[in-house]
Short mmCIF file of N, CA and C in Angstrom, two decimals:
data_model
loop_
_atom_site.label_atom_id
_atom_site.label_comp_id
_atom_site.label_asym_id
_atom_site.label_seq_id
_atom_site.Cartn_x
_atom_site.Cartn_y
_atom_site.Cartn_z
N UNK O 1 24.30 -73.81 -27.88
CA UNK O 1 24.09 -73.08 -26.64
C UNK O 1 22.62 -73.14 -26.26
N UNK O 2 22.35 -73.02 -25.27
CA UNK O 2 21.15 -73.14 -24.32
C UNK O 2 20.62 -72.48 -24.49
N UNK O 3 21.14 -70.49 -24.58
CA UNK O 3 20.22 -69.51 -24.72
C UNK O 3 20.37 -69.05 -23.16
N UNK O 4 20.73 -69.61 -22.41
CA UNK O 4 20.82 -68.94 -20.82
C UNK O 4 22.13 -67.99 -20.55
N UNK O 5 21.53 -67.23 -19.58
CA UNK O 5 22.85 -65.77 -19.66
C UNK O 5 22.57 -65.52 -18.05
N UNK O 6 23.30 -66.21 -17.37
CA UNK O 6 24.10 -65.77 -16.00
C UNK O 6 22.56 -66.92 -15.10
N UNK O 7 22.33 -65.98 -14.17
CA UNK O 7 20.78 -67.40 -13.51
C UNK O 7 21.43 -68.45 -13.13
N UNK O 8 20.03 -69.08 -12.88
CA UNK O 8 20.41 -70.59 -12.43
C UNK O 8 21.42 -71.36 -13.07
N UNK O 9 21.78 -72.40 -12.18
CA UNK O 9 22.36 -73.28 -13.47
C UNK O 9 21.33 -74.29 -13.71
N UNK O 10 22.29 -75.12 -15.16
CA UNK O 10 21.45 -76.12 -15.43
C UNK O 10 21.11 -77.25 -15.09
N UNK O 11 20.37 -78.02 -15.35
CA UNK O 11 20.15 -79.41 -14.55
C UNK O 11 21.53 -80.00 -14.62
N UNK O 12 22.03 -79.82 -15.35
CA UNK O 12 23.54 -80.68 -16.06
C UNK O 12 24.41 -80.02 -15.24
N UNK O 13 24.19 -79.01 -14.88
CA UNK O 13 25.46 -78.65 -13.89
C UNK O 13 25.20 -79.04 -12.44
N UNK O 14 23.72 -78.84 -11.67
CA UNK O 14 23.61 -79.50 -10.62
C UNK O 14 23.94 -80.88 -10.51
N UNK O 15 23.44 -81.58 -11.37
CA UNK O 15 24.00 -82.97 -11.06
C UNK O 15 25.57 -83.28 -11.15
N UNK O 16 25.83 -83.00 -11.83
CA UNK O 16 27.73 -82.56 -11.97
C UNK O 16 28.00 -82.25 -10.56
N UNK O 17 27.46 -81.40 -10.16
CA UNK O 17 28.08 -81.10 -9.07
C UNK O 17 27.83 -81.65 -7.51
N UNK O 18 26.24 -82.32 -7.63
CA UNK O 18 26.21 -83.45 -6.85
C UNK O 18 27.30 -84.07 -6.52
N UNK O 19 27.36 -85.11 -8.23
CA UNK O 19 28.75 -85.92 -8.10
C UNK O 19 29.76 -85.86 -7.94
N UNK O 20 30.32 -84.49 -8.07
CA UNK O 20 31.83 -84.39 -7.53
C UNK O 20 31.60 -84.01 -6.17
N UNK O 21 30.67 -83.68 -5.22
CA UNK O 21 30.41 -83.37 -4.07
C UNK O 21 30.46 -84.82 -3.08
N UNK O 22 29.94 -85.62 -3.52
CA UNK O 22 29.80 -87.14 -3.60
C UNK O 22 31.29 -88.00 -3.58
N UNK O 23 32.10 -87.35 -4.82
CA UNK O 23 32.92 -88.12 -4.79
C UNK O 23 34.72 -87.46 -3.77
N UNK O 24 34.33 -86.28 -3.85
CA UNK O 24 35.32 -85.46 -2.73
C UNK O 24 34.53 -85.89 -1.07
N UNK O 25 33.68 -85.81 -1.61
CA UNK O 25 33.46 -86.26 0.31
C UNK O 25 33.82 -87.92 0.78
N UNK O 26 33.55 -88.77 -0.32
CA UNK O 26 34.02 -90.21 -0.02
C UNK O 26 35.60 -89.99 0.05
N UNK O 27 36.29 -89.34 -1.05
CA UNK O 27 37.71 -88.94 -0.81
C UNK O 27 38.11 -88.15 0.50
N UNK O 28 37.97 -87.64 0.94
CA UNK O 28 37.90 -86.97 2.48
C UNK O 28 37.53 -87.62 3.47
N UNK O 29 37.03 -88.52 3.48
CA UNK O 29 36.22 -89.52 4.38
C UNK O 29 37.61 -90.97 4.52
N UNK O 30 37.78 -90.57 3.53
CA UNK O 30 39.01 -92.21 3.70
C UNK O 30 40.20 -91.68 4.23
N UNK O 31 40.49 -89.90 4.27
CA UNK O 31 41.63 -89.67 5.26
C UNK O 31 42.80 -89.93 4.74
N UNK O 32 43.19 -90.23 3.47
CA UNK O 32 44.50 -90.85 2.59
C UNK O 32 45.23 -89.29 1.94
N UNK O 33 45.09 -88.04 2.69
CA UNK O 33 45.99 -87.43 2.46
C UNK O 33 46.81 -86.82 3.12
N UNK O 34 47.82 -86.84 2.93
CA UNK O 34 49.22 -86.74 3.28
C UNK O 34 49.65 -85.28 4.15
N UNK O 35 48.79 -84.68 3.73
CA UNK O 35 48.84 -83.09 4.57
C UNK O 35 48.78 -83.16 6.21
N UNK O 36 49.48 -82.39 6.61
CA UNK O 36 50.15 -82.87 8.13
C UNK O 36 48.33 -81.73 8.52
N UNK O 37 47.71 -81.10 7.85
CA UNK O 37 46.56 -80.11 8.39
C UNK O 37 45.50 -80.48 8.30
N UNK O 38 45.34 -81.45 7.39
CA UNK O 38 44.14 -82.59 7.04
C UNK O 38 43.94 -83.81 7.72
N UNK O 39 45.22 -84.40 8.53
CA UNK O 39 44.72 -85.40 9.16
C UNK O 39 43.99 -85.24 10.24
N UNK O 40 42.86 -86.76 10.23
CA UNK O 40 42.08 -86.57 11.43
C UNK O 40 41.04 -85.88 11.12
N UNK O 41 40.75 -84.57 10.90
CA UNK O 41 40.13 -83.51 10.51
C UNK O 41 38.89 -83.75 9.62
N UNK O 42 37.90 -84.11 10.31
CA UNK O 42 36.23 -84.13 9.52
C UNK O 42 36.12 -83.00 8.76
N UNK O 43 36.15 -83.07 7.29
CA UNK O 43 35.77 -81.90 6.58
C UNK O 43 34.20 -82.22 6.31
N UNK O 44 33.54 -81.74 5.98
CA UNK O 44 32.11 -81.53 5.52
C UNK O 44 32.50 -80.59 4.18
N UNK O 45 31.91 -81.35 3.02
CA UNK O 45 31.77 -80.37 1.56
C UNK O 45 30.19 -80.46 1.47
N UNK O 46 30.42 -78.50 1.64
CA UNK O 46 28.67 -78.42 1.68
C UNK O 46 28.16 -78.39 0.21
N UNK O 47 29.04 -77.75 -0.62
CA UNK O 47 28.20 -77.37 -1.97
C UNK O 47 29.61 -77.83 -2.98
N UNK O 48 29.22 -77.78 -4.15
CA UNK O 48 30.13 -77.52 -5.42
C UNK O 48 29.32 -77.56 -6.42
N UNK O 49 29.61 -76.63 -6.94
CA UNK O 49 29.13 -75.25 -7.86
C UNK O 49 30.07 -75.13 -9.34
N UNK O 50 29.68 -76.13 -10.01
CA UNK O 50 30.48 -76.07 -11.36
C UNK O 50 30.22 -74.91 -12.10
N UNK O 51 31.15 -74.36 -13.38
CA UNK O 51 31.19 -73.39 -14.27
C UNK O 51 29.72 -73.96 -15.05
N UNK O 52 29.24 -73.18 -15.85
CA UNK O 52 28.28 -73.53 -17.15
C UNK O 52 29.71 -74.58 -18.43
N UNK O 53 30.80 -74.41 -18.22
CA UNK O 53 31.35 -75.36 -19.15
C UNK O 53 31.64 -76.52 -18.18
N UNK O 54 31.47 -76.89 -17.26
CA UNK O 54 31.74 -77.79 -16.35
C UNK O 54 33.41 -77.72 -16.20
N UNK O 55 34.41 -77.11 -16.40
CA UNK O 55 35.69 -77.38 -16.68
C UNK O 55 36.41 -77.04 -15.15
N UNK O 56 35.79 -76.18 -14.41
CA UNK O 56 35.91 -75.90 -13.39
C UNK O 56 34.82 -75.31 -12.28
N UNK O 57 34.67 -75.95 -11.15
CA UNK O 57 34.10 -75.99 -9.77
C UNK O 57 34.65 -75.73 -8.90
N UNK O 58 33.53 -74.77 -7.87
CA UNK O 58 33.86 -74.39 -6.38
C UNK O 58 33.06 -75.32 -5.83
N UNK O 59 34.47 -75.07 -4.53
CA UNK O 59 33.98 -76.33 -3.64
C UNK O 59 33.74 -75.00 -1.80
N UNK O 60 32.60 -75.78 -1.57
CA UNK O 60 32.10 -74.96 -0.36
C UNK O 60 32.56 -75.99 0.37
N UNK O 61 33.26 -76.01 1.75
CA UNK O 61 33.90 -76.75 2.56
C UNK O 61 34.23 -76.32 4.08
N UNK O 62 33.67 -76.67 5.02
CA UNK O 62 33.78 -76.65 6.15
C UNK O 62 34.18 -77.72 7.36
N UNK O 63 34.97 -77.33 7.94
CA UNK O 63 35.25 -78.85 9.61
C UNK O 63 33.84 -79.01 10.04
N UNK O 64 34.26 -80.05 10.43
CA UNK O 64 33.18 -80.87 10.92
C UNK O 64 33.30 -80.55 12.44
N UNK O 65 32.12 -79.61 13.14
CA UNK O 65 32.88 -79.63 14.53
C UNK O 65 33.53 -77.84 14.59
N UNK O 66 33.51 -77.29 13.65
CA UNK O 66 34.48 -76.07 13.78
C UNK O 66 36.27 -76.39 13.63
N UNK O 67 36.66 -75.14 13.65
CA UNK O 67 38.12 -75.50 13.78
C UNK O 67 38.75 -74.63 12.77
N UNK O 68 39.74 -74.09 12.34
CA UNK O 68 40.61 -73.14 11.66
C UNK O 68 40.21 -73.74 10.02
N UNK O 69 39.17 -73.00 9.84
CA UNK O 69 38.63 -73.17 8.43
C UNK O 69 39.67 -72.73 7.51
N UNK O 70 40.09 -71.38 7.65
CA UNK O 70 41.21 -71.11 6.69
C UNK O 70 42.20 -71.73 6.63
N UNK O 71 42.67 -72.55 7.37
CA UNK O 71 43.81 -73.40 7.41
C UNK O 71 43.50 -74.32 6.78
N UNK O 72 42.19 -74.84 7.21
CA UNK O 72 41.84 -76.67 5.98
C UNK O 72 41.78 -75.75 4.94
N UNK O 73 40.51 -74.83 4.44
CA UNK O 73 41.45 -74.21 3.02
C UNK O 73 42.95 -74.16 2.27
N UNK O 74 43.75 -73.65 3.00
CA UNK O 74 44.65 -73.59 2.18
C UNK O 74 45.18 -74.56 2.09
N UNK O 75 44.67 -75.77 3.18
CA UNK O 75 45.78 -77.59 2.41
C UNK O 75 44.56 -78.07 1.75
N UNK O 76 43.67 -77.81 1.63
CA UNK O 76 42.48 -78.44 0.41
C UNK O 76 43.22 -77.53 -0.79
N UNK O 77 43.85 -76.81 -0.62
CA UNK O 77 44.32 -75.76 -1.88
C UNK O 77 45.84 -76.77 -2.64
N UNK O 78 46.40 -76.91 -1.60
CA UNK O 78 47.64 -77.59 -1.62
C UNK O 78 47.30 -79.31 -2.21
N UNK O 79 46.19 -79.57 -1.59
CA UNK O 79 46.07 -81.02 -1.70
C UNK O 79 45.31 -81.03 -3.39
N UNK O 80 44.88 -80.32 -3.64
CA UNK O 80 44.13 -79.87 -5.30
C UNK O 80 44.68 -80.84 -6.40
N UNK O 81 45.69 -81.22 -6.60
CA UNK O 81 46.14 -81.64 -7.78
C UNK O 81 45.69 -83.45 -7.37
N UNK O 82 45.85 -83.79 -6.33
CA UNK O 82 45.89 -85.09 -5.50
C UNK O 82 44.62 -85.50 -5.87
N UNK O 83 43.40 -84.11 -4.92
CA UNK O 83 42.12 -84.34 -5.24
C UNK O 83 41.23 -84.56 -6.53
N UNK O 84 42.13 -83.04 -7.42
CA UNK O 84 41.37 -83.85 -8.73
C UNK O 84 41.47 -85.46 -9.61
N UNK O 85 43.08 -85.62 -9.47
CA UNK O 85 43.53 -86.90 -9.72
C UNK O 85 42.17 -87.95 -9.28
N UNK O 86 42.15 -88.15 -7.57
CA UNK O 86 40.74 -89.17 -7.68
C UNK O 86 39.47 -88.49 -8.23
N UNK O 87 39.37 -87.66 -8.27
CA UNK O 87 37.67 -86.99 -8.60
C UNK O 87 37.75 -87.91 -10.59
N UNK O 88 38.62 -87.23 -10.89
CA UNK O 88 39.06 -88.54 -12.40
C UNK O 88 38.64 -90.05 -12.38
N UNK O 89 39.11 -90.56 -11.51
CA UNK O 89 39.39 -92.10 -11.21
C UNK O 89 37.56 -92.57 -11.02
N UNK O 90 37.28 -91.60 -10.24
CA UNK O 90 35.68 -91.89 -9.75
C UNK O 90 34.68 -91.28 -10.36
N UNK O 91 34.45 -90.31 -11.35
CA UNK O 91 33.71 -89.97 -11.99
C UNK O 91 34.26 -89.83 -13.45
N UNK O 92 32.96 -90.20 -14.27
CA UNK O 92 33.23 -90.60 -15.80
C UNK O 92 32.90 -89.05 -16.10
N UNK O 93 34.11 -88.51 -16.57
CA UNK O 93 33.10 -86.74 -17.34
C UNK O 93 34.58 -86.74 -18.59
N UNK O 94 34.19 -85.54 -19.12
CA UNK O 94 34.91 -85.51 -20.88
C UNK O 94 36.00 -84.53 -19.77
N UNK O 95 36.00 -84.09 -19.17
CA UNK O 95 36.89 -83.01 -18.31
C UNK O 95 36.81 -83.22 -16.44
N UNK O 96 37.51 -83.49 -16.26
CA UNK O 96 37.82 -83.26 -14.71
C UNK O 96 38.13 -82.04 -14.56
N UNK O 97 37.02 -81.26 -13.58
CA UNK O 97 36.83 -79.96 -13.03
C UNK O 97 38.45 -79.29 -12.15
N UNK O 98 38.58 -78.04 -12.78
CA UNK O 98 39.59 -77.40 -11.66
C UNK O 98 38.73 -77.32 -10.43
N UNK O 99 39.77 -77.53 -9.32
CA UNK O 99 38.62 -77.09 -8.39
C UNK O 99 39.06 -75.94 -7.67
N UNK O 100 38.43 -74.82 -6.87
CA UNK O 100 38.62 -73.82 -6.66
C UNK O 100 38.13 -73.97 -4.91
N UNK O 101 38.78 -74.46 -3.80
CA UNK O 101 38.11 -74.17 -2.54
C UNK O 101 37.93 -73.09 -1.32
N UNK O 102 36.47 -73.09 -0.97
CA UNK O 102 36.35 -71.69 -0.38
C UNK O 102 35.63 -72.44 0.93
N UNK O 103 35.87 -71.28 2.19
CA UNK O 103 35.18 -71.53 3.27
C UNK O 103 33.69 -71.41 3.20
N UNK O 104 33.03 -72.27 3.87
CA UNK O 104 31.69 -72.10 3.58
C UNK O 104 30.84 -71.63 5.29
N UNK O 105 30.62 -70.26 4.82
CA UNK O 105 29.96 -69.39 5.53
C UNK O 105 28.78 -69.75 6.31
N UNK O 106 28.19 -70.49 5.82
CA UNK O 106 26.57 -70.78 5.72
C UNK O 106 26.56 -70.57 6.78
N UNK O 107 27.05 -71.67 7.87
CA UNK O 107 26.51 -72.18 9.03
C UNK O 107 26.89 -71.24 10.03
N UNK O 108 27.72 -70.04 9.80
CA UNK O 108 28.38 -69.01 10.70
C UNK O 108 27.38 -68.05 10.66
N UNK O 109 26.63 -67.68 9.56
CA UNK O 109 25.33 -66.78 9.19
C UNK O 109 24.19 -67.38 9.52
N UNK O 110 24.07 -68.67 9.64
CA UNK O 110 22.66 -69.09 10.20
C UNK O 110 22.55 -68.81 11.43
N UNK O 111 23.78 -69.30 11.92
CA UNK O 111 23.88 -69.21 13.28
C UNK O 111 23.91 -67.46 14.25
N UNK O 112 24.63 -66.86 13.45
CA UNK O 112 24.50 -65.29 13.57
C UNK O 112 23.02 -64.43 13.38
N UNK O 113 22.66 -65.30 12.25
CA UNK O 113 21.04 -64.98 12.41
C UNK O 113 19.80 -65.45 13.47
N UNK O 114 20.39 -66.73 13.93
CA UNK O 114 19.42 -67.22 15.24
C UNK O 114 19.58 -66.49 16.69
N UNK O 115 21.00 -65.76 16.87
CA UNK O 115 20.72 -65.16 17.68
C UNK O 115 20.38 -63.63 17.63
N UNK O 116 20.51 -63.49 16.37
CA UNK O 116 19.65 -61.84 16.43
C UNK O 116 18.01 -62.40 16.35
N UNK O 117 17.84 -63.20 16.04
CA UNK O 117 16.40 -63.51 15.67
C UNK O 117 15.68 -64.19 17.53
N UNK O 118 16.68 -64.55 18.47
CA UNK O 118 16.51 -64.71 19.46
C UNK O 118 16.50 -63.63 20.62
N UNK O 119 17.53 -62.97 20.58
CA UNK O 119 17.61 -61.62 21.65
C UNK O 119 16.41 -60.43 20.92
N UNK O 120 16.07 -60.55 19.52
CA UNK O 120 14.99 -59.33 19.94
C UNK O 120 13.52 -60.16 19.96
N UNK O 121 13.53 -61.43 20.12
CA UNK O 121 12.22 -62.32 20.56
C UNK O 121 12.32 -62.13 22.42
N UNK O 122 13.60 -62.44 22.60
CA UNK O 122 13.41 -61.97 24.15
C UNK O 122 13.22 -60.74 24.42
N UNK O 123 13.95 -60.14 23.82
CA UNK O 123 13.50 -58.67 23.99
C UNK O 123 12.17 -58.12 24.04
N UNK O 124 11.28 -58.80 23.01
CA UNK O 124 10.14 -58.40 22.80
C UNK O 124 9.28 -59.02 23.74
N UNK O 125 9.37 -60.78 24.44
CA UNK O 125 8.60 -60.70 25.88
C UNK O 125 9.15 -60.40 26.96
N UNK O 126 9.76 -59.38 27.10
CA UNK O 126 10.15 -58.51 27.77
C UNK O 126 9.31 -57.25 27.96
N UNK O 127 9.47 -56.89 26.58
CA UNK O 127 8.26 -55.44 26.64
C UNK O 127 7.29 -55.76 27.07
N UNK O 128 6.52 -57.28 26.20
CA UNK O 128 4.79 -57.47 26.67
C UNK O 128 4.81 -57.86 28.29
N UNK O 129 5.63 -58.25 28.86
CA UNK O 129 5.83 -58.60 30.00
C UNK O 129 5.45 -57.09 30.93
N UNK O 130 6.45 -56.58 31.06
CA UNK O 130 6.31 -54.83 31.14
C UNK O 130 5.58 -54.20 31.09
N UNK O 131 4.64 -54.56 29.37
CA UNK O 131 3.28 -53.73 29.67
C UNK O 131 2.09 -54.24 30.43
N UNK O 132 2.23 -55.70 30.18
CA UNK O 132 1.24 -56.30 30.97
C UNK O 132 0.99 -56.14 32.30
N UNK O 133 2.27 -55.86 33.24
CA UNK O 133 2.93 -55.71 34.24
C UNK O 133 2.07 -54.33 34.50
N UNK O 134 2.05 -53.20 33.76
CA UNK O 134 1.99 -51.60 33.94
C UNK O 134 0.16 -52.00 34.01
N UNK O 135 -0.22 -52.58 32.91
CA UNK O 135 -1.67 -52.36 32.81
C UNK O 135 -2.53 -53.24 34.05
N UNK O 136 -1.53 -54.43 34.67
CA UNK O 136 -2.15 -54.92 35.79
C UNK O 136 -2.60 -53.61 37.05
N UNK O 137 -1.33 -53.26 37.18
CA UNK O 137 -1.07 -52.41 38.12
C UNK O 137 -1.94 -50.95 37.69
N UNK O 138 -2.68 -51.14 36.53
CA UNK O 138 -3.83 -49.84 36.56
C UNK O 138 -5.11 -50.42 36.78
N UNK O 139 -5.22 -51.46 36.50
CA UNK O 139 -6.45 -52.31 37.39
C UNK O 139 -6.47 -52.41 38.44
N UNK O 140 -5.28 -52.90 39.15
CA UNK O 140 -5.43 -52.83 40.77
C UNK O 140 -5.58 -51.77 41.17
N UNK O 141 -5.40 -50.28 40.58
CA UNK O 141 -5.48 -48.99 41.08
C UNK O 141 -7.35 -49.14 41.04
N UNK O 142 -7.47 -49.38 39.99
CA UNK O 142 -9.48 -48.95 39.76
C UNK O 142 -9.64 -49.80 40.84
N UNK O 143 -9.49 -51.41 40.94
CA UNK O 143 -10.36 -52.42 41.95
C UNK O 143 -10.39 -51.93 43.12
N UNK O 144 -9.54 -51.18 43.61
CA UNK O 144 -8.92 -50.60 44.88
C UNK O 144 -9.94 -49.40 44.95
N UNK O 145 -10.03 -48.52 44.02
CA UNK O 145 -10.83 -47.10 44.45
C UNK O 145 -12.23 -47.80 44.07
N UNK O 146 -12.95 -48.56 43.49
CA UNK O 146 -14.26 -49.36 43.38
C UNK O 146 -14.64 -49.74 44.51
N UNK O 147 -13.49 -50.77 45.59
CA UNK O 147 -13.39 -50.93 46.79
C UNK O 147 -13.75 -49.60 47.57
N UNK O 148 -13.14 -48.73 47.57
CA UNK O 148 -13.11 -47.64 48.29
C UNK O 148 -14.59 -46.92 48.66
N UNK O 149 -15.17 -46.82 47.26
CA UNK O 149 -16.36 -46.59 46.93
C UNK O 149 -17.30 -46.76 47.46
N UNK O 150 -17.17 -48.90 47.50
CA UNK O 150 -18.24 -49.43 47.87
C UNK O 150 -18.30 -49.43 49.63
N UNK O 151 -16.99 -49.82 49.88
CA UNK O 151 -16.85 -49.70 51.75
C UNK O 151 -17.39 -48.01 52.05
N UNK O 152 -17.35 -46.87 51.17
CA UNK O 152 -18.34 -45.78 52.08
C UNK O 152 -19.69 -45.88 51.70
N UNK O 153 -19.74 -46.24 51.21
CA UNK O 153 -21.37 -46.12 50.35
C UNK O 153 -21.86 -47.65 51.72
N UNK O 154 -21.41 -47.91 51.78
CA UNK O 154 -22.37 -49.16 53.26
C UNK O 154 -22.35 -49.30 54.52
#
């Protein structure tokens, strides 16, 4: 044992999981499964995330394009036994990974975050707009009574 307890993983598991990321996406890419919910259908596999025994991996997986994520889930669920079969064929390991697939959020939270991170940026030249706006309009009050000033005084 390594001595590691929960944390990162190890180099040995990132690369593991490169390669089955690698080799499910070339498998997805050739379109050779049989699921009436998968055809056609650009999947994108964003991540896979092996165990510390490598015996089993999550697979982060999203359409390409959007589209009923939970639905390609559950035939990436269905298609599982198919998929590991090639993940075997194409990668040399002492164990071919269960795989476990989940929707991958990421890009729904990035995106949820750019527009909160956008409406209170507008929001905010909005205010400076506003104040700038208020503090013009107390200058033109002084230039105006300075004016005033100077037209009696001559």
């Amino acid at each position: 044992m390594s001595g590691r307890r929960g944390g990162a993983p190890t180099q040995r598991a990132r690369r593991m999981g490169e390669v089955l990321r690698h080799a499910l996406a070339e498998t997805l890419a050739r379109g050779d499964l049989r699921d009436p919910d998968l055809q056609g259908v650009p999947i994108t596999v964003t991540e896979v995330r092996p165990s510390p025994d490598l015996k089993a991996a999550t697979v982060f997986v999203t359409p390409l394009g959007g589209g009923d994520t939970a639905q390609i889930v559950k035939a990436l669920k269905r298609a599982r036994g198919h998929l590991r079969a090639e993940i075997a064929r194409k990668v040399e390991a002492k164990f071919t990974p269960e795989l476990r697939f989940v929707a991958d959020d990421a890009f729904d939270n990035s995106a949820r975050i750019s527009a909160i991170l956008n409406d209170v940026s507008r929001k905010d030249a909005e205010r400076s707009a506003a104040a700038s706006d208020d503090a013009g309009a107390d200058d033109d009050a002084g230039d105006d009574a300075a004016r005033d000033r100077t037209s009696d005084g001559a």
